[in-house]
mmCIF file of C-alpha atoms and ligand atoms in Angstrom:
data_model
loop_
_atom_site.group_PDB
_atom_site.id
_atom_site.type_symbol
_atom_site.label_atom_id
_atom_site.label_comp_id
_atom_site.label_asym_id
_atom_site.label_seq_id
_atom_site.Cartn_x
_atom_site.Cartn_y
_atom_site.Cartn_z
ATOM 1 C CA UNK A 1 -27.427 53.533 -134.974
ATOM 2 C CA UNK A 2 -26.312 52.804 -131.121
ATOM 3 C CA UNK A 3 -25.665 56.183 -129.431
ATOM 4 C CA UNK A 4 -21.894 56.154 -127.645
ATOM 5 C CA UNK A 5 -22.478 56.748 -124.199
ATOM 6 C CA UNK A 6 -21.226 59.909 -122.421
ATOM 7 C CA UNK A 7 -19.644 60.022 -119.221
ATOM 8 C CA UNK A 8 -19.207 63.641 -117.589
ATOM 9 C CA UNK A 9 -17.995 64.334 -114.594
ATOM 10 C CA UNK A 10 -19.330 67.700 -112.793
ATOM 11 C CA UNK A 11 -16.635 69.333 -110.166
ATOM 12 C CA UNK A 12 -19.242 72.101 -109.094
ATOM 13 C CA UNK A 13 -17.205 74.380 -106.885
ATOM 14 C CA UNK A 14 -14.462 72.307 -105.681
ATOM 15 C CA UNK A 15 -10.770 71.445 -106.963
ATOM 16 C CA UNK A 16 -8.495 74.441 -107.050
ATOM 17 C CA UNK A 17 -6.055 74.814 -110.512
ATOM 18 C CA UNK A 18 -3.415 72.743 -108.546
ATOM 19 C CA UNK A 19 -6.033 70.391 -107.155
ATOM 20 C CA UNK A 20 -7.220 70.622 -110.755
ATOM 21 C CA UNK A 21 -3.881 69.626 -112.167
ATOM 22 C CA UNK A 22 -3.377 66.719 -109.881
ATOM 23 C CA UNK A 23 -6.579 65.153 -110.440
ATOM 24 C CA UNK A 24 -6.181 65.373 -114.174
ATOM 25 C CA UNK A 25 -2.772 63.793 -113.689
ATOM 26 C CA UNK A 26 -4.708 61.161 -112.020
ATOM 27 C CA UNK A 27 -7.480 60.370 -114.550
ATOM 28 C CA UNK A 28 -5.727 60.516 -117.534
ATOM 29 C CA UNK A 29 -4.438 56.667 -117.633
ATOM 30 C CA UNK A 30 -7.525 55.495 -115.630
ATOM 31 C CA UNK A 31 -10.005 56.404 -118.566
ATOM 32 C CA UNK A 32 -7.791 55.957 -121.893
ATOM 33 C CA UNK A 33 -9.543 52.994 -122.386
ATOM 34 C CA UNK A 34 -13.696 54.133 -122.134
ATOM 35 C CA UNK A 35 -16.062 53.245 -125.007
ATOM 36 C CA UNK A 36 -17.799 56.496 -123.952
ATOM 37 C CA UNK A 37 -16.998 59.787 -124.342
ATOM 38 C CA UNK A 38 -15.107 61.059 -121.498
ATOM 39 C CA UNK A 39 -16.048 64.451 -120.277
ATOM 40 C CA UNK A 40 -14.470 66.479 -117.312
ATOM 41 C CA UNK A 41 -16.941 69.440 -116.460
ATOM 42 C CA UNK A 42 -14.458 72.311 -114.067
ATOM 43 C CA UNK A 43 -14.774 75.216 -112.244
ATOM 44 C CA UNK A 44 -14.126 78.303 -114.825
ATOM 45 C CA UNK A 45 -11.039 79.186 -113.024
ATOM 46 C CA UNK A 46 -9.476 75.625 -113.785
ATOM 47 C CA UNK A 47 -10.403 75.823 -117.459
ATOM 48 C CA UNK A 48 -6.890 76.595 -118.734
ATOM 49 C CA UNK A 49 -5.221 73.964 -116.762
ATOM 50 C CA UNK A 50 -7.640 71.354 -117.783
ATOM 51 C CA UNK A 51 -8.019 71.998 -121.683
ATOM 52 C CA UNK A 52 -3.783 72.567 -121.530
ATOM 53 C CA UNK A 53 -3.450 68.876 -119.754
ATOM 54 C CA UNK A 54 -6.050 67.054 -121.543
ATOM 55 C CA UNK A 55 -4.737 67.925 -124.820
ATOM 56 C CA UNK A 56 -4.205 64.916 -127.162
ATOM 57 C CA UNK A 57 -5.790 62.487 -124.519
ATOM 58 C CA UNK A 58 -9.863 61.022 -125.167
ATOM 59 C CA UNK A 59 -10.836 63.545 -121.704
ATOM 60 C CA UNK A 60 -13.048 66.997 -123.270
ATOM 61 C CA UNK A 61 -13.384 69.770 -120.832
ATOM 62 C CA UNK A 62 -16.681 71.505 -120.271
ATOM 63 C CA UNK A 63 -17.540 74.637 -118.301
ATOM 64 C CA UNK A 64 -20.515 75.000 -115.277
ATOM 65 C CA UNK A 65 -22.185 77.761 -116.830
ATOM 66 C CA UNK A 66 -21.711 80.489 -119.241
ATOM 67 C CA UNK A 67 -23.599 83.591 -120.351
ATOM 68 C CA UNK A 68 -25.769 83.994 -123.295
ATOM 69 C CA UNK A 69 -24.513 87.362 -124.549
ATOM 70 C CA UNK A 70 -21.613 88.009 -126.951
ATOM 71 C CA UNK A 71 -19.724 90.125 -124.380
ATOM 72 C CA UNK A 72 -20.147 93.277 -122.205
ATOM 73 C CA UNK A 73 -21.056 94.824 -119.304
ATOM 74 C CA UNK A 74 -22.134 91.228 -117.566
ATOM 75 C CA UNK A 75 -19.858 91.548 -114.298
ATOM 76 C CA UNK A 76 -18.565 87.940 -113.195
ATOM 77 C CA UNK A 77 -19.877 86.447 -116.079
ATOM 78 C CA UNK A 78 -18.209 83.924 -118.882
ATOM 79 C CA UNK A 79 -18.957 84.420 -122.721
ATOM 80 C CA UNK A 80 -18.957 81.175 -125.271
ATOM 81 C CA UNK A 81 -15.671 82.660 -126.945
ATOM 82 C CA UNK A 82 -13.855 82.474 -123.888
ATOM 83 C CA UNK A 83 -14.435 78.954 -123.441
ATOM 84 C CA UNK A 84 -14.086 78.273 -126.904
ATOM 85 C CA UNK A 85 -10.457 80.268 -126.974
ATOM 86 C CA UNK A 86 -9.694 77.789 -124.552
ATOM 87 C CA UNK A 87 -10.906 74.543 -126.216
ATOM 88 C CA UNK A 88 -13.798 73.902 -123.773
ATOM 89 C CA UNK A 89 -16.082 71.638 -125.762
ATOM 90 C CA UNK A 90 -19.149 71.620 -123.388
ATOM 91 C CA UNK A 91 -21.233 73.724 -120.878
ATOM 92 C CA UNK A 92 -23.511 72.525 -118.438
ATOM 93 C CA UNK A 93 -26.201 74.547 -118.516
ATOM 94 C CA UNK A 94 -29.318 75.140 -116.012
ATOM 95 C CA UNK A 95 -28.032 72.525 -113.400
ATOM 96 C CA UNK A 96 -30.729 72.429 -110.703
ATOM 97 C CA UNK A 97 -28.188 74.446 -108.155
ATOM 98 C CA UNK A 98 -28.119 77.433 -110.532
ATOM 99 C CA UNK A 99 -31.735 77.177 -110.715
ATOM 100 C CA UNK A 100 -32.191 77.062 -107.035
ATOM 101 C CA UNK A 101 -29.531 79.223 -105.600
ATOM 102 C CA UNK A 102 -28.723 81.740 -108.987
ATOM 103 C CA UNK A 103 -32.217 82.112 -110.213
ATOM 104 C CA UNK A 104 -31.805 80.526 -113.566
ATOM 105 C CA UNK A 105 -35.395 80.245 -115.392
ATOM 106 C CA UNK A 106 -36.593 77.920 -118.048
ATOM 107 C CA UNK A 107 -36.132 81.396 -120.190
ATOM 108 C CA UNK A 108 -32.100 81.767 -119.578
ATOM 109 C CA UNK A 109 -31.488 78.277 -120.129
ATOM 110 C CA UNK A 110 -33.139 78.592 -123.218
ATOM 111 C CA UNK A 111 -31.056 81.353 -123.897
ATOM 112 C CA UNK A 112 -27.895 80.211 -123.143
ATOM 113 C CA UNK A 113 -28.533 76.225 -124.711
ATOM 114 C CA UNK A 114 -29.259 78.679 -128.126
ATOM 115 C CA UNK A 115 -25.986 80.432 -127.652
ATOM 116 C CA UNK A 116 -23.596 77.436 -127.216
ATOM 117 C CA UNK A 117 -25.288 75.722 -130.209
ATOM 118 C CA UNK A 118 -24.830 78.805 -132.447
ATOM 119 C CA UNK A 119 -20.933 78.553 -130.904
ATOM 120 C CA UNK A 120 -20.533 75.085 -131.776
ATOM 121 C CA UNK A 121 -19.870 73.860 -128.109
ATOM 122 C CA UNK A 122 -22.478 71.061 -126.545
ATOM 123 C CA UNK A 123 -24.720 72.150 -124.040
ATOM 124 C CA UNK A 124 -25.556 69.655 -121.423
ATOM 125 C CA UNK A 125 -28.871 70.913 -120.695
ATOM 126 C CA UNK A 126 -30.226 69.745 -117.195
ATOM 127 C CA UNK A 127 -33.671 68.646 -116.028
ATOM 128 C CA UNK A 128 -35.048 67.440 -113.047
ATOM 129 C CA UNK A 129 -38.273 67.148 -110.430
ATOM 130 C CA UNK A 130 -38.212 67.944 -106.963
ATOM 131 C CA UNK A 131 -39.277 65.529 -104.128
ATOM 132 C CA UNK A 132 -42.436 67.276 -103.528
ATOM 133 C CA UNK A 133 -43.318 67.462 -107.087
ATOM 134 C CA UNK A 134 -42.773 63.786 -107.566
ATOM 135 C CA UNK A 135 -44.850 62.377 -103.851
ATOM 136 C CA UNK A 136 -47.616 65.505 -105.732
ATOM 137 C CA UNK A 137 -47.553 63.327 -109.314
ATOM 138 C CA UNK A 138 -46.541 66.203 -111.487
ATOM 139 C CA UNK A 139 -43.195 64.874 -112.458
ATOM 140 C CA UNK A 140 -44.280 64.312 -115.441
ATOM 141 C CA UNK A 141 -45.365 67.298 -116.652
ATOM 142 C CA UNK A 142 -42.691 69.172 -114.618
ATOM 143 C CA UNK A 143 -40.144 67.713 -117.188
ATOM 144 C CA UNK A 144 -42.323 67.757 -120.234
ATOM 145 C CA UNK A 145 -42.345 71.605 -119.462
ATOM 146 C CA UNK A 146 -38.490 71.870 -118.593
ATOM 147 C CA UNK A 147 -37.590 70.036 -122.216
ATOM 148 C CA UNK A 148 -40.254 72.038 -123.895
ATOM 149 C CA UNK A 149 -39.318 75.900 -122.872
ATOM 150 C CA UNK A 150 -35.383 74.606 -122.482
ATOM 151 C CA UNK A 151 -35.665 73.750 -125.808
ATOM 152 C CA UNK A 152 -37.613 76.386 -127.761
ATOM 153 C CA UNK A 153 -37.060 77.861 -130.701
ATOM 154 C CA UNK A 154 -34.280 74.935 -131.342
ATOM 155 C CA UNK A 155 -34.263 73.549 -134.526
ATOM 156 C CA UNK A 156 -34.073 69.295 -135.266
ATOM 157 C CA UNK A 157 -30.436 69.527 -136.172
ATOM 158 C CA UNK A 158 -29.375 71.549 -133.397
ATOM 159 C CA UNK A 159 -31.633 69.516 -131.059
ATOM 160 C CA UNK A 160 -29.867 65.891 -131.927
ATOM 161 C CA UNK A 161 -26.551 67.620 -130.425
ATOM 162 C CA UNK A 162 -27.812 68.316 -127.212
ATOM 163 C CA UNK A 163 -27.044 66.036 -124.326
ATOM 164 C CA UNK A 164 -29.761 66.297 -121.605
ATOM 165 C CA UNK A 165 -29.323 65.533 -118.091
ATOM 166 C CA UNK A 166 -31.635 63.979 -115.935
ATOM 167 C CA UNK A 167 -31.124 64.823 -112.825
ATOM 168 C CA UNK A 168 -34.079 64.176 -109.960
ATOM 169 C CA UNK A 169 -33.175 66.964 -107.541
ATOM 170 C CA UNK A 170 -33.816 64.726 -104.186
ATOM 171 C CA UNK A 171 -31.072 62.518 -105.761
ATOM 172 C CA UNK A 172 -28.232 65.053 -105.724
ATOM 173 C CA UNK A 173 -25.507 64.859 -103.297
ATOM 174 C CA UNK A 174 -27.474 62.769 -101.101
ATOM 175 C CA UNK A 175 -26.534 59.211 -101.553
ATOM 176 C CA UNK A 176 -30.276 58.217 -103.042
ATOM 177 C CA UNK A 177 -30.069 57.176 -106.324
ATOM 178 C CA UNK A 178 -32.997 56.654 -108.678
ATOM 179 C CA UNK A 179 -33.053 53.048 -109.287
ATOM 180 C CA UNK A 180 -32.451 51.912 -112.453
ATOM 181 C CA UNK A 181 -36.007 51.836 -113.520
ATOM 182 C CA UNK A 182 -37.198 55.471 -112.048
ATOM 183 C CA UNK A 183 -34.227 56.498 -114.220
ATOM 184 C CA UNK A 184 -35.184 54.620 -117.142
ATOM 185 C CA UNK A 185 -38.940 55.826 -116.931
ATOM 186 C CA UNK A 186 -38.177 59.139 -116.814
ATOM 187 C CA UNK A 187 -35.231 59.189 -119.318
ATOM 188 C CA UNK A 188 -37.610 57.398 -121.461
ATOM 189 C CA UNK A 189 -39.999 60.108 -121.038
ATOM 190 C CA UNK A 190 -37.725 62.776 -121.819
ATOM 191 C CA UNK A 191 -37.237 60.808 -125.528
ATOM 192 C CA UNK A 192 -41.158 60.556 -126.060
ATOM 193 C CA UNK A 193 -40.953 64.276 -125.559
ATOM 194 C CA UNK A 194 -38.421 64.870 -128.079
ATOM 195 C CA UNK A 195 -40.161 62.798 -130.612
ATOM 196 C CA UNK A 196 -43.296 64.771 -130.212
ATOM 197 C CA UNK A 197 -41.696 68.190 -130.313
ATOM 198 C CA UNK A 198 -39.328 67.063 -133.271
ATOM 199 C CA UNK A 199 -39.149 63.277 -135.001
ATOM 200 C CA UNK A 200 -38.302 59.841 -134.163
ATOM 201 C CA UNK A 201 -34.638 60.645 -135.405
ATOM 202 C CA UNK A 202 -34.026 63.342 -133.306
ATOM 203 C CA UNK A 203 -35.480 61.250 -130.401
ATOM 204 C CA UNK A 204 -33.102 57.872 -131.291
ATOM 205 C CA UNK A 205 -30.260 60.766 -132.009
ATOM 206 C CA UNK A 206 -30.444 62.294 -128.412
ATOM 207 C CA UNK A 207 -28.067 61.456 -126.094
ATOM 208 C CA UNK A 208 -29.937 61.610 -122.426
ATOM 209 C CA UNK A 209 -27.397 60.832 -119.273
ATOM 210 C CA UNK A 210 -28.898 60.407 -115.507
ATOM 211 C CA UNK A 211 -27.434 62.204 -112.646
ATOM 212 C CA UNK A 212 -27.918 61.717 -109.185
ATOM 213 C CA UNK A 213 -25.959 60.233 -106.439
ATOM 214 C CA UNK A 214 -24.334 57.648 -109.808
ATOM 215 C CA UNK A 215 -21.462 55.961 -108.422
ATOM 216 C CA UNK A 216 -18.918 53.195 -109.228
ATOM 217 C CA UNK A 217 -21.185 50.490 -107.967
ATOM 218 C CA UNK A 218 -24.433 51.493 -109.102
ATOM 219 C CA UNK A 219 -23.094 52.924 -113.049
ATOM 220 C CA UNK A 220 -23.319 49.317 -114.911
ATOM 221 C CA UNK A 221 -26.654 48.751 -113.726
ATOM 222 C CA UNK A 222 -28.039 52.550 -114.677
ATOM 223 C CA UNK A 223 -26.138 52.509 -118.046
ATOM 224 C CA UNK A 224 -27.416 49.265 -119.055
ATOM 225 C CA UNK A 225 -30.811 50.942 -119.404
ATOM 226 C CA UNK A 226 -31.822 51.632 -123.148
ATOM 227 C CA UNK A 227 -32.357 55.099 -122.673
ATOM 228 C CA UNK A 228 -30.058 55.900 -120.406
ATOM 229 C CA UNK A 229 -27.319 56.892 -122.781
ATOM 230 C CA UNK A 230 -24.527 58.368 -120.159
ATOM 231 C CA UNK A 231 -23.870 59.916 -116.973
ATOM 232 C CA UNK A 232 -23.369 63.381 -115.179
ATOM 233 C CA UNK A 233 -21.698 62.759 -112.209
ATOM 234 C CA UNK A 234 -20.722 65.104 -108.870
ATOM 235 C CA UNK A 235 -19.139 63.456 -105.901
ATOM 236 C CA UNK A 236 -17.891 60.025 -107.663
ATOM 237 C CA UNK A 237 -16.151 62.608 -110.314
ATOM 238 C CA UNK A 238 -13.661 64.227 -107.737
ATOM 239 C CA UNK A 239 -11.412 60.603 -107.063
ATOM 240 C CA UNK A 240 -9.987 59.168 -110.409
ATOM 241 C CA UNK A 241 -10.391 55.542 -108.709
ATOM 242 C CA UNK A 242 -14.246 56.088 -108.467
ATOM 243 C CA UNK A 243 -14.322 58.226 -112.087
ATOM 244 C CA UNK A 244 -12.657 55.578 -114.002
ATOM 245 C CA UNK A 245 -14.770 52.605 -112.747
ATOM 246 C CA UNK A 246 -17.710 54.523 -114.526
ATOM 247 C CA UNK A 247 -15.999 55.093 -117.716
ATOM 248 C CA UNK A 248 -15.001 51.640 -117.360
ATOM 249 C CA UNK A 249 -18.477 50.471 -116.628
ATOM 250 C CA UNK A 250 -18.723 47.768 -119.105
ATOM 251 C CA UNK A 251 -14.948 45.990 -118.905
HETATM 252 P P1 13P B 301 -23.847 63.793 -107.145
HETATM 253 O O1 13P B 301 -23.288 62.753 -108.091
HETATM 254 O O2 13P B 301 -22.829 64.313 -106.172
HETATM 255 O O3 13P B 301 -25.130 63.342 -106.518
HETATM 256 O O4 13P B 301 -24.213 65.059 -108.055
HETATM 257 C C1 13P B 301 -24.978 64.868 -109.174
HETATM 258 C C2 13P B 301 -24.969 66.122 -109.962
HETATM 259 O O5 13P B 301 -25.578 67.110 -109.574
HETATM 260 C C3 13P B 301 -24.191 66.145 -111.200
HETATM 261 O O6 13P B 301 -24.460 67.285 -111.939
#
């Protein structure tokens, strides 16, 4: 069975709830129309505005981030309930700038991937090599390890709802894209992993997006790709113009 594509835009730490509200404003006729699933990934603080606008439209609303623990003493921090009082459908989870500059580990992202499956809300669970560890030649087994520990103690079911991200760190925010086929190899990669750790179902089941510098002129050519299944997207996300030619990359 094909796997529907997934589109997901990620705000990081821009937008403000009124910025929020005008962008949504803005996106909500401009992506009606996408074969994909449409996905608008906020800052926490715009949550409310985002899952009260979208309602009845084809747009989900994920979360950055979000704690593993129930609730409690965790100062600052977000619990799956929240989100899920909300309607937040996804979570982004160990993006490479939470990894770098909040000193998330291959064990937390474990943690938390666990704790939004047992919630019911899909984790987009990021991986991705650095520029040294590619030019080095350890890229593979830099991402064999990231899917293996992200994904421990997951079970085949839970695993096929995952959506991984793919995102090659010296490709963020920096105008270099993969090409299509550095995507495709690694994406591809990332499947061959799942099979071994799982089955061949899980691995056809996965859905596995690229991220990195993906843009309205380079989408078609990236999602055409048979592994790339979707897209997790920074800059392009934040102008509905830009956003909707990638949900609209095949009309
Ligand atoms: P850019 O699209 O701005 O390169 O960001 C990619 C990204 O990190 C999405 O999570």
């Amino acid at each position: 069975m094909a796997r529907k594509k997934i589109i997901a835009g990620n705000w990081k730490m821009n937008k403000t709830p009124s910025q929020a509200a005008e962008l949504i404003k803005e996106l909500i006729p401009v992506v009606k129309d996408s074969d994909a699933d449409v996905v608008i990934c906020t800052p926490a603080i715009d949550l409310s505005v985002a899952t009260e606008m979208t309602k009845g439209t084809n747009i989900a609303v994920g979360a950055e981030n979000m704690h593993w623990e129930e609730s409690g003493a965790y100062t600052g921090e977000i619990a799956a309930d929240m989100l899920l009082d909300l309607g937040v459908q996804y979570v982004i989870i160990g993006h490479s700038e939470r990894r770098e500059y909040f000193a998330e580990t291959d064990e937390t992202v474990n943690k938390k991937v666990r704790k939004a499956l047992e919630k019911g809300i899909t984790p987009i669970m990021c991986c991705g090599e650095t520029l040294e560890q590619r030019e080095a030649g350890v890229m593979a087994e830099h991402i064999r390890m990231q899917i293996k520990l992200d994904m421990a103690e997951i079970n085949a079911d839970d695993a096929k709802k995952v959506v991984i991200a793919y995102e090659p760190i010296w490709a963020i925010g920096t105008g270099k894209t993969a090409t299509a086929d550095q995507a495709e190899e690694v994406c591809a990669l990332i499947r061959e992993t799942i099979k071994e750790l799982y089955d061949a179902p899980t691995a056809e089941a996965i859905r596995i997006q690229y991220g990195g510098s993906m843009n309205a002129s380079n989408a078609a050519e990236l999602l055409s790709k048979p592994n790339i299944d979707g897209g997790l997207i920074g800059g392009a996300s934040l102008k509905a113009p830009d956003f909707s030619k990638i949900t609209n990359w095949n009309k």
